[in-house]
Amino acid sequence: MVKNVLTGYRYTTDMKIQQLLAVIEWWSRSTITIYFPDDQSRHGWGRESAILLSNHRYEIDSLALLQAAYAIECPHVKYFIKREFRFVPVIGWTLAFGESIFLDRDWRRDSRTIGPALGQLWQHRRPVMVALTAEGTRYTPDKYKASQRWAQEKNLPVRYKHHLIPRVKGFVLMVRRDFEDPNAAVYNIKFAFDETKVTPSLLNYIQGVPQHCSLYVKRIPIDSIPSDNDQHVEQFMYGLFTVKDKLMDHYIRHKTFPGTPVHYQPCHTALFH
């Protein structure tokens, strides 16, 4: 009985996701280009379980990631997300039934939640991609100033131009203790939209305004991340966001990311057959 109920929930979740994709691709005609810096990144993307370390600049980041996953027929995308979203009608229920991991932003509680939740996801037969936005909140000028002040107070040797200071405890926990799938990988994910053409927003999707997302995807083998102590993992995360900063500089200058671009065609024709 319980199995049948869960199957029904997941079927309903899949239907909601298909409706979101219909709005993104069929209604608004929005597109996506993924830039792969090497063959390992291109061939591994969507074909192995992974933690996706992404920036969080736009309110539609998660939808763009969903579009990128479905473009390669990898629908199992989960999110680390604030627990408050669980109670948002439709969206929150979809995330909950879709097995996203809800966090309290209370480390005493979250440190006990992350490991078991990931362990359950890694048991899926098909690859599962779990998105972690380590900045914790969307970039705004005010949040950026506050983030920089916090870094100065903590004497952190990092200064970014386009990102907030990442929160590192959750990633340290995953790498050092709870990354239970030895075949999984980490991907450096960088979103960007050409903001000189249109301000990226959910409302644009609803109003049928096309938006084009550029997405940089770099595979990082889990065993290449220094994990002998917490400080080394923290340094890795801070360094990764330095890379993201340079990637954003490149995008601002060229409106592209370095690497081989793959232009994915909308898959909306498959949604109705």
mmCIF file of C-alpha atoms in Angstrom:
data_model
loop_
_atom_site.group_PDB
_atom_site.id
_atom_site.type_symbol
_atom_site.label_atom_id
_atom_site.label_comp_id
_atom_site.label_asym_id
_atom_site.label_seq_id
_atom_site.Cartn_x
_atom_site.Cartn_y
_atom_site.Cartn_z
ATOM 1 C CA MET A 1 0.000 0.000 0.000
ATOM 2 C CA VAL A 2 2.752 2.433 1.008
ATOM 3 C CA LYS A 3 4.705 1.576 -2.146
ATOM 4 C CA ASN A 4 1.659 2.327 -4.311
ATOM 5 C CA VAL A 5 1.130 5.678 -2.576
ATOM 6 C CA LEU A 6 4.777 6.681 -3.083
ATOM 7 C CA THR A 7 4.582 5.651 -6.728
ATOM 8 C CA GLY A 8 1.524 7.856 -7.131
ATOM 9 C CA TYR A 9 3.292 10.802 -5.506
ATOM 10 C CA ARG A 10 6.298 10.406 -7.810
ATOM 11 C CA TYR A 11 4.073 10.141 -10.861
ATOM 12 C CA THR A 12 2.301 13.351 -9.820
ATOM 13 C CA THR A 13 5.686 15.024 -9.275
ATOM 14 C CA ASP A 14 6.823 14.014 -12.762
ATOM 15 C CA MET A 15 3.662 15.505 -14.212
ATOM 16 C CA LYS A 16 4.278 18.814 -12.416
ATOM 17 C CA ILE A 17 7.842 18.907 -13.747
ATOM 18 C CA GLN A 18 6.591 18.256 -17.271
ATOM 19 C CA GLN A 19 4.203 21.180 -16.903
ATOM 20 C CA LEU A 20 7.076 23.445 -15.804
ATOM 21 C CA LEU A 21 9.114 22.359 -18.809
ATOM 22 C CA ALA A 22 6.162 23.030 -21.092
ATOM 23 C CA VAL A 23 6.060 26.617 -19.803
ATOM 24 C CA ILE A 24 9.836 27.053 -20.147
ATOM 25 C CA GLU A 25 10.320 25.509 -23.569
ATOM 26 C CA TRP A 26 6.989 25.462 -25.375
ATOM 27 C CA TRP A 27 5.331 28.598 -24.035
ATOM 28 C CA SER A 28 8.329 30.927 -23.562
ATOM 29 C CA ARG A 29 10.606 29.226 -26.144
ATOM 30 C CA SER A 30 13.555 29.540 -23.766
ATOM 31 C CA THR A 31 16.796 27.798 -24.705
ATOM 32 C CA ILE A 32 20.011 26.655 -23.059
ATOM 33 C CA THR A 33 23.633 26.201 -24.115
ATOM 34 C CA ILE A 34 25.992 24.062 -22.025
ATOM 35 C CA TYR A 35 29.746 24.649 -22.189
ATOM 36 C CA PHE A 36 31.985 21.659 -21.440
ATOM 37 C CA PRO A 37 35.718 22.355 -20.888
ATOM 38 C CA ASP A 38 36.719 18.712 -21.503
ATOM 39 C CA ASP A 39 35.420 15.354 -22.699
ATOM 40 C CA GLN A 40 35.112 13.912 -19.187
ATOM 41 C CA SER A 41 32.693 16.658 -18.236
ATOM 42 C CA ARG A 42 30.592 16.199 -21.365
ATOM 43 C CA HIS A 43 30.416 12.412 -21.183
ATOM 44 C CA GLY A 44 29.825 12.280 -17.422
ATOM 45 C CA TRP A 45 27.090 14.938 -17.304
ATOM 46 C CA GLY A 46 23.804 13.252 -16.415
ATOM 47 C CA ARG A 47 25.272 9.755 -16.585
ATOM 48 C CA GLU A 48 26.545 9.481 -13.023
ATOM 49 C CA SER A 49 25.369 10.516 -9.581
ATOM 50 C CA ALA A 50 26.782 13.889 -8.618
ATOM 51 C CA ILE A 51 26.739 16.902 -6.346
ATOM 52 C CA LEU A 52 26.281 20.070 -8.419
ATOM 53 C CA LEU A 53 27.984 23.118 -6.873
ATOM 54 C CA SER A 54 26.274 26.077 -8.492
ATOM 55 C CA ASN A 55 26.112 29.823 -8.088
ATOM 56 C CA HIS A 56 22.810 31.422 -7.106
ATOM 57 C CA ARG A 57 22.315 34.695 -8.948
ATOM 58 C CA TYR A 58 18.840 34.342 -10.444
ATOM 59 C CA GLU A 59 15.419 33.300 -9.214
ATOM 60 C CA ILE A 60 15.184 30.816 -12.085
ATOM 61 C CA ASP A 61 18.467 28.964 -11.480
ATOM 62 C CA SER A 62 16.715 25.768 -10.420
ATOM 63 C CA LEU A 63 14.441 25.833 -13.468
ATOM 64 C CA ALA A 64 17.375 26.349 -15.827
ATOM 65 C CA LEU A 65 19.119 23.397 -14.197
ATOM 66 C CA LEU A 66 15.981 21.313 -14.616
ATOM 67 C CA GLN A 67 15.902 22.235 -18.305
ATOM 68 C CA ALA A 68 19.575 21.268 -18.672
ATOM 69 C CA ALA A 69 18.968 17.901 -17.016
ATOM 70 C CA TYR A 70 15.944 17.011 -19.122
ATOM 71 C CA ALA A 71 17.824 18.013 -22.268
ATOM 72 C CA ILE A 72 20.032 14.965 -21.695
ATOM 73 C CA GLU A 73 17.178 12.811 -20.376
ATOM 74 C CA CYS A 74 18.360 12.827 -16.760
ATOM 75 C CA PRO A 75 15.208 13.827 -14.849
ATOM 76 C CA HIS A 76 16.491 12.902 -11.384
ATOM 77 C CA VAL A 77 17.508 16.353 -10.138
ATOM 78 C CA LYS A 78 17.194 17.063 -6.431
ATOM 79 C CA TYR A 79 17.906 20.238 -4.485
ATOM 80 C CA PHE A 80 19.207 21.308 -1.103
ATOM 81 C CA ILE A 81 16.629 23.912 -0.188
ATOM 82 C CA LYS A 82 15.299 25.915 2.758
ATOM 83 C CA ARG A 83 12.669 24.046 4.757
ATOM 84 C CA GLU A 84 10.240 26.965 4.428
ATOM 85 C CA PHE A 85 9.741 26.083 0.765
ATOM 86 C CA ARG A 86 8.227 22.752 1.767
ATOM 87 C CA PHE A 87 5.006 24.531 2.711
ATOM 88 C CA VAL A 88 4.608 26.541 -0.495
ATOM 89 C CA PRO A 89 1.574 25.181 -2.386
ATOM 90 C CA VAL A 90 2.383 23.094 -5.469
ATOM 91 C CA ILE A 91 6.099 24.032 -5.627
ATOM 92 C CA GLY A 92 6.892 22.874 -2.108
ATOM 93 C CA TRP A 93 4.904 19.682 -2.473
ATOM 94 C CA THR A 94 6.615 18.914 -5.776
ATOM 95 C CA LEU A 95 10.038 19.361 -4.171
ATOM 96 C CA ALA A 96 9.068 17.208 -1.204
ATOM 97 C CA PHE A 97 7.674 14.346 -3.270
ATOM 98 C CA GLY A 98 10.664 14.707 -5.607
ATOM 99 C CA GLU A 99 12.993 13.865 -2.676
ATOM 100 C CA SER A 100 14.750 17.208 -2.392
ATOM 101 C CA ILE A 101 16.653 17.722 0.869
ATOM 102 C CA PHE A 102 15.168 20.394 3.123
ATOM 103 C CA LEU A 103 17.513 22.257 5.478
ATOM 104 C CA ASP A 104 16.736 24.204 8.649
ATOM 105 C CA ARG A 105 19.876 26.370 8.463
ATOM 106 C CA ASP A 106 20.552 25.140 11.955
ATOM 107 C CA TRP A 107 23.805 23.206 11.782
ATOM 108 C CA ARG A 108 22.957 20.956 14.729
ATOM 109 C CA ARG A 109 19.911 19.678 12.851
ATOM 110 C CA ASP A 110 21.220 19.832 9.285
ATOM 111 C CA SER A 111 24.398 17.898 10.148
ATOM 112 C CA ARG A 112 22.152 14.974 11.120
ATOM 113 C CA THR A 113 19.960 15.288 8.019
ATOM 114 C CA ILE A 114 22.426 15.550 5.144
ATOM 115 C CA GLY A 115 24.118 12.150 5.448
ATOM 116 C CA PRO A 116 21.032 9.904 5.649
ATOM 117 C CA ALA A 117 19.240 11.917 2.942
ATOM 118 C CA LEU A 118 22.157 11.592 0.520
ATOM 119 C CA GLY A 119 22.572 7.921 1.353
ATOM 120 C CA GLN A 120 18.968 7.305 0.341
ATOM 121 C CA LEU A 121 19.378 9.191 -2.942
ATOM 122 C CA TRP A 122 22.541 7.306 -3.898
ATOM 123 C CA GLN A 123 20.521 4.074 -3.762
ATOM 124 C CA HIS A 124 18.550 5.034 -6.870
ATOM 125 C CA ARG A 125 19.177 2.773 -9.832
ATOM 126 C CA ARG A 126 19.505 5.725 -12.184
ATOM 127 C CA PRO A 127 21.953 8.635 -11.739
ATOM 128 C CA VAL A 128 20.840 11.331 -9.309
ATOM 129 C CA MET A 129 22.112 14.911 -9.455
ATOM 130 C CA VAL A 130 21.813 16.935 -6.232
ATOM 131 C CA ALA A 131 22.194 20.707 -6.543
ATOM 132 C CA LEU A 132 23.902 22.624 -3.733
ATOM 133 C CA THR A 133 23.891 26.442 -3.820
ATOM 134 C CA ALA A 134 26.582 27.078 -1.239
ATOM 135 C CA GLU A 135 25.993 30.842 -1.228
ATOM 136 C CA GLY A 136 22.770 30.051 0.605
ATOM 137 C CA THR A 137 20.761 32.872 -0.918
ATOM 138 C CA ARG A 138 20.470 34.809 -4.172
ATOM 139 C CA TYR A 139 23.039 37.456 -5.011
ATOM 140 C CA THR A 140 21.973 41.078 -4.495
ATOM 141 C CA PRO A 141 24.183 44.168 -4.051
ATOM 142 C CA ASP A 142 23.186 44.497 -0.390
ATOM 143 C CA LYS A 143 23.820 40.826 0.346
ATOM 144 C CA TYR A 144 27.155 41.095 -1.459
ATOM 145 C CA LYS A 145 28.292 43.974 0.790
ATOM 146 C CA ALA A 146 27.195 42.078 3.890
ATOM 147 C CA SER A 147 29.017 38.982 2.676
ATOM 148 C CA GLN A 148 32.243 40.909 2.147
ATOM 149 C CA ARG A 149 31.995 42.468 5.613
ATOM 150 C CA TRP A 150 31.525 39.017 7.120
ATOM 151 C CA ALA A 151 34.611 37.724 5.263
ATOM 152 C CA GLN A 152 36.671 40.608 6.660
ATOM 153 C CA GLU A 153 35.431 39.966 10.193
ATOM 154 C CA LYS A 154 36.360 36.278 9.880
ATOM 155 C CA ASN A 155 39.729 37.135 8.254
ATOM 156 C CA LEU A 156 38.917 34.929 5.267
ATOM 157 C CA PRO A 157 41.523 35.278 2.498
ATOM 158 C CA VAL A 158 38.881 35.483 -0.246
ATOM 159 C CA ARG A 159 37.329 38.397 -2.104
ATOM 160 C CA TYR A 160 34.858 37.874 -4.934
ATOM 161 C CA LYS A 161 33.401 40.332 -7.413
ATOM 162 C CA HIS A 162 30.304 38.408 -8.503
ATOM 163 C CA HIS A 163 29.513 35.954 -5.697
ATOM 164 C CA LEU A 164 28.674 35.752 -2.028
ATOM 165 C CA ILE A 165 31.013 33.945 0.354
ATOM 166 C CA PRO A 166 29.999 30.249 0.207
ATOM 167 C CA ARG A 167 28.886 28.319 3.259
ATOM 168 C CA VAL A 168 31.243 25.393 3.544
ATOM 169 C CA LYS A 169 30.142 23.200 6.474
ATOM 170 C CA GLY A 170 27.657 21.101 4.504
ATOM 171 C CA PHE A 171 30.103 20.377 1.710
ATOM 172 C CA VAL A 172 32.856 19.515 4.210
ATOM 173 C CA LEU A 173 30.504 17.018 5.842
ATOM 174 C CA MET A 174 29.619 15.417 2.511
ATOM 175 C CA VAL A 175 33.195 15.095 1.301
ATOM 176 C CA ARG A 176 34.726 13.868 4.549
ATOM 177 C CA ARG A 177 32.008 11.621 5.951
ATOM 178 C CA ASP A 178 28.800 11.276 4.001
ATOM 179 C CA PHE A 179 29.706 10.977 0.326
ATOM 180 C CA GLU A 180 28.762 7.297 0.316
ATOM 181 C CA ASP A 181 28.801 6.646 -3.430
ATOM 182 C CA PRO A 182 32.438 6.148 -4.558
ATOM 183 C CA ASN A 183 31.379 6.474 -8.187
ATOM 184 C CA ALA A 184 29.778 9.888 -7.723
ATOM 185 C CA ALA A 185 31.438 13.117 -8.768
ATOM 186 C CA VAL A 186 31.258 16.833 -8.088
ATOM 187 C CA TYR A 187 30.419 19.303 -10.860
ATOM 188 C CA ASN A 188 31.289 22.978 -10.896
ATOM 189 C CA ILE A 189 28.159 24.656 -12.282
ATOM 190 C CA LYS A 190 28.025 28.286 -13.372
ATOM 191 C CA PHE A 191 24.790 29.925 -14.590
ATOM 192 C CA ALA A 192 24.671 33.131 -16.600
ATOM 193 C CA PHE A 193 22.033 35.050 -18.569
ATOM 194 C CA ASP A 194 22.670 38.021 -20.835
ATOM 195 C CA GLU A 195 21.160 40.653 -18.553
ATOM 196 C CA THR A 196 21.637 43.362 -21.185
ATOM 197 C CA LYS A 197 18.830 41.744 -23.206
ATOM 198 C CA VAL A 198 16.337 40.675 -20.537
ATOM 199 C CA THR A 199 16.253 40.469 -16.755
ATOM 200 C CA PRO A 200 16.025 36.763 -15.928
ATOM 201 C CA SER A 201 12.796 36.069 -14.049
ATOM 202 C CA LEU A 202 10.009 33.593 -13.481
ATOM 203 C CA LEU A 203 7.539 36.184 -14.742
ATOM 204 C CA ASN A 204 9.215 36.146 -18.160
ATOM 205 C CA TYR A 205 8.578 32.417 -18.426
ATOM 206 C CA ILE A 206 4.929 32.946 -17.540
ATOM 207 C CA GLN A 207 4.544 35.849 -19.982
ATOM 208 C CA GLY A 208 6.169 33.860 -22.794
ATOM 209 C CA VAL A 209 9.365 35.933 -22.987
ATOM 210 C CA PRO A 210 12.295 33.839 -24.336
ATOM 211 C CA GLN A 211 15.314 33.590 -22.053
ATOM 212 C CA HIS A 212 18.630 31.998 -22.953
ATOM 213 C CA CYS A 213 20.748 30.381 -20.237
ATOM 214 C CA SER A 214 24.461 29.725 -20.600
ATOM 215 C CA LEU A 215 25.668 26.958 -18.325
ATOM 216 C CA TYR A 216 29.273 25.981 -17.602
ATOM 217 C CA VAL A 217 29.726 22.351 -16.485
ATOM 218 C CA LYS A 218 33.079 21.044 -15.205
ATOM 219 C CA ARG A 219 33.501 17.552 -13.750
ATOM 220 C CA ILE A 220 35.624 17.179 -10.615
ATOM 221 C CA PRO A 221 36.369 13.585 -9.507
ATOM 222 C CA ILE A 222 35.555 13.172 -5.820
ATOM 223 C CA ASP A 223 38.958 11.617 -5.117
ATOM 224 C CA SER A 224 40.703 14.736 -6.454
ATOM 225 C CA ILE A 225 39.264 16.897 -3.651
ATOM 226 C CA PRO A 226 41.676 17.129 -0.687
ATOM 227 C CA SER A 227 39.756 15.630 2.224
ATOM 228 C CA ASP A 228 42.362 14.870 4.892
ATOM 229 C CA ASN A 229 41.002 17.665 7.090
ATOM 230 C CA ASP A 230 38.152 20.192 7.183
ATOM 231 C CA GLN A 231 40.382 23.162 6.360
ATOM 232 C CA HIS A 232 41.562 21.652 3.083
ATOM 233 C CA VAL A 233 37.982 21.044 1.939
ATOM 234 C CA GLU A 234 37.085 24.619 2.901
ATOM 235 C CA GLN A 235 40.030 25.936 0.883
ATOM 236 C CA PHE A 236 38.882 23.862 -2.081
ATOM 237 C CA MET A 237 35.399 25.417 -1.896
ATOM 238 C CA TYR A 238 36.749 28.965 -1.628
ATOM 239 C CA GLY A 239 39.050 28.277 -4.585
ATOM 240 C CA LEU A 240 36.142 26.918 -6.606
ATOM 241 C CA PHE A 241 34.279 30.195 -6.175
ATOM 242 C CA THR A 242 37.389 32.074 -7.292
ATOM 243 C CA VAL A 243 37.124 30.014 -10.487
ATOM 244 C CA LYS A 244 33.438 30.955 -10.744
ATOM 245 C CA ASP A 245 34.384 34.621 -10.418
ATOM 246 C CA LYS A 246 36.809 34.326 -13.330
ATOM 247 C CA LEU A 247 34.190 32.500 -15.367
ATOM 248 C CA MET A 248 31.762 35.376 -14.804
ATOM 249 C CA ASP A 249 34.422 37.857 -15.922
ATOM 250 C CA HIS A 250 34.804 35.817 -19.104
ATOM 251 C CA TYR A 251 31.051 35.732 -19.670
ATOM 252 C CA ILE A 252 30.673 39.489 -19.175
ATOM 253 C CA ARG A 253 33.350 40.110 -21.810
ATOM 254 C CA HIS A 254 32.345 37.474 -24.381
ATOM 255 C CA LYS A 255 28.753 36.424 -23.524
ATOM 256 C CA THR A 256 30.024 32.839 -23.608
ATOM 257 C CA PHE A 257 31.917 30.489 -21.314
ATOM 258 C CA PRO A 258 35.193 28.769 -22.230
ATOM 259 C CA GLY A 259 34.810 25.254 -23.559
ATOM 260 C CA THR A 260 32.841 23.419 -26.217
ATOM 261 C CA PRO A 261 29.282 24.762 -26.544
ATOM 262 C CA VAL A 262 26.415 22.321 -26.975
ATOM 263 C CA HIS A 263 23.134 23.953 -28.017
ATOM 264 C CA TYR A 264 20.272 21.815 -26.774
ATOM 265 C CA GLN A 265 17.050 21.948 -28.706
ATOM 266 C CA PRO A 266 13.789 22.281 -26.772
ATOM 267 C CA CYS A 267 12.364 18.895 -25.922
ATOM 268 C CA HIS A 268 8.751 20.050 -25.700
ATOM 269 C CA THR A 269 7.732 17.876 -28.631
ATOM 270 C CA ALA A 270 8.419 14.858 -26.418
ATOM 271 C CA LEU A 271 6.248 16.159 -23.628
ATOM 272 C CA PHE A 272 3.000 15.507 -25.431
ATOM 273 C CA HIS A 273 3.705 12.145 -27.006
#
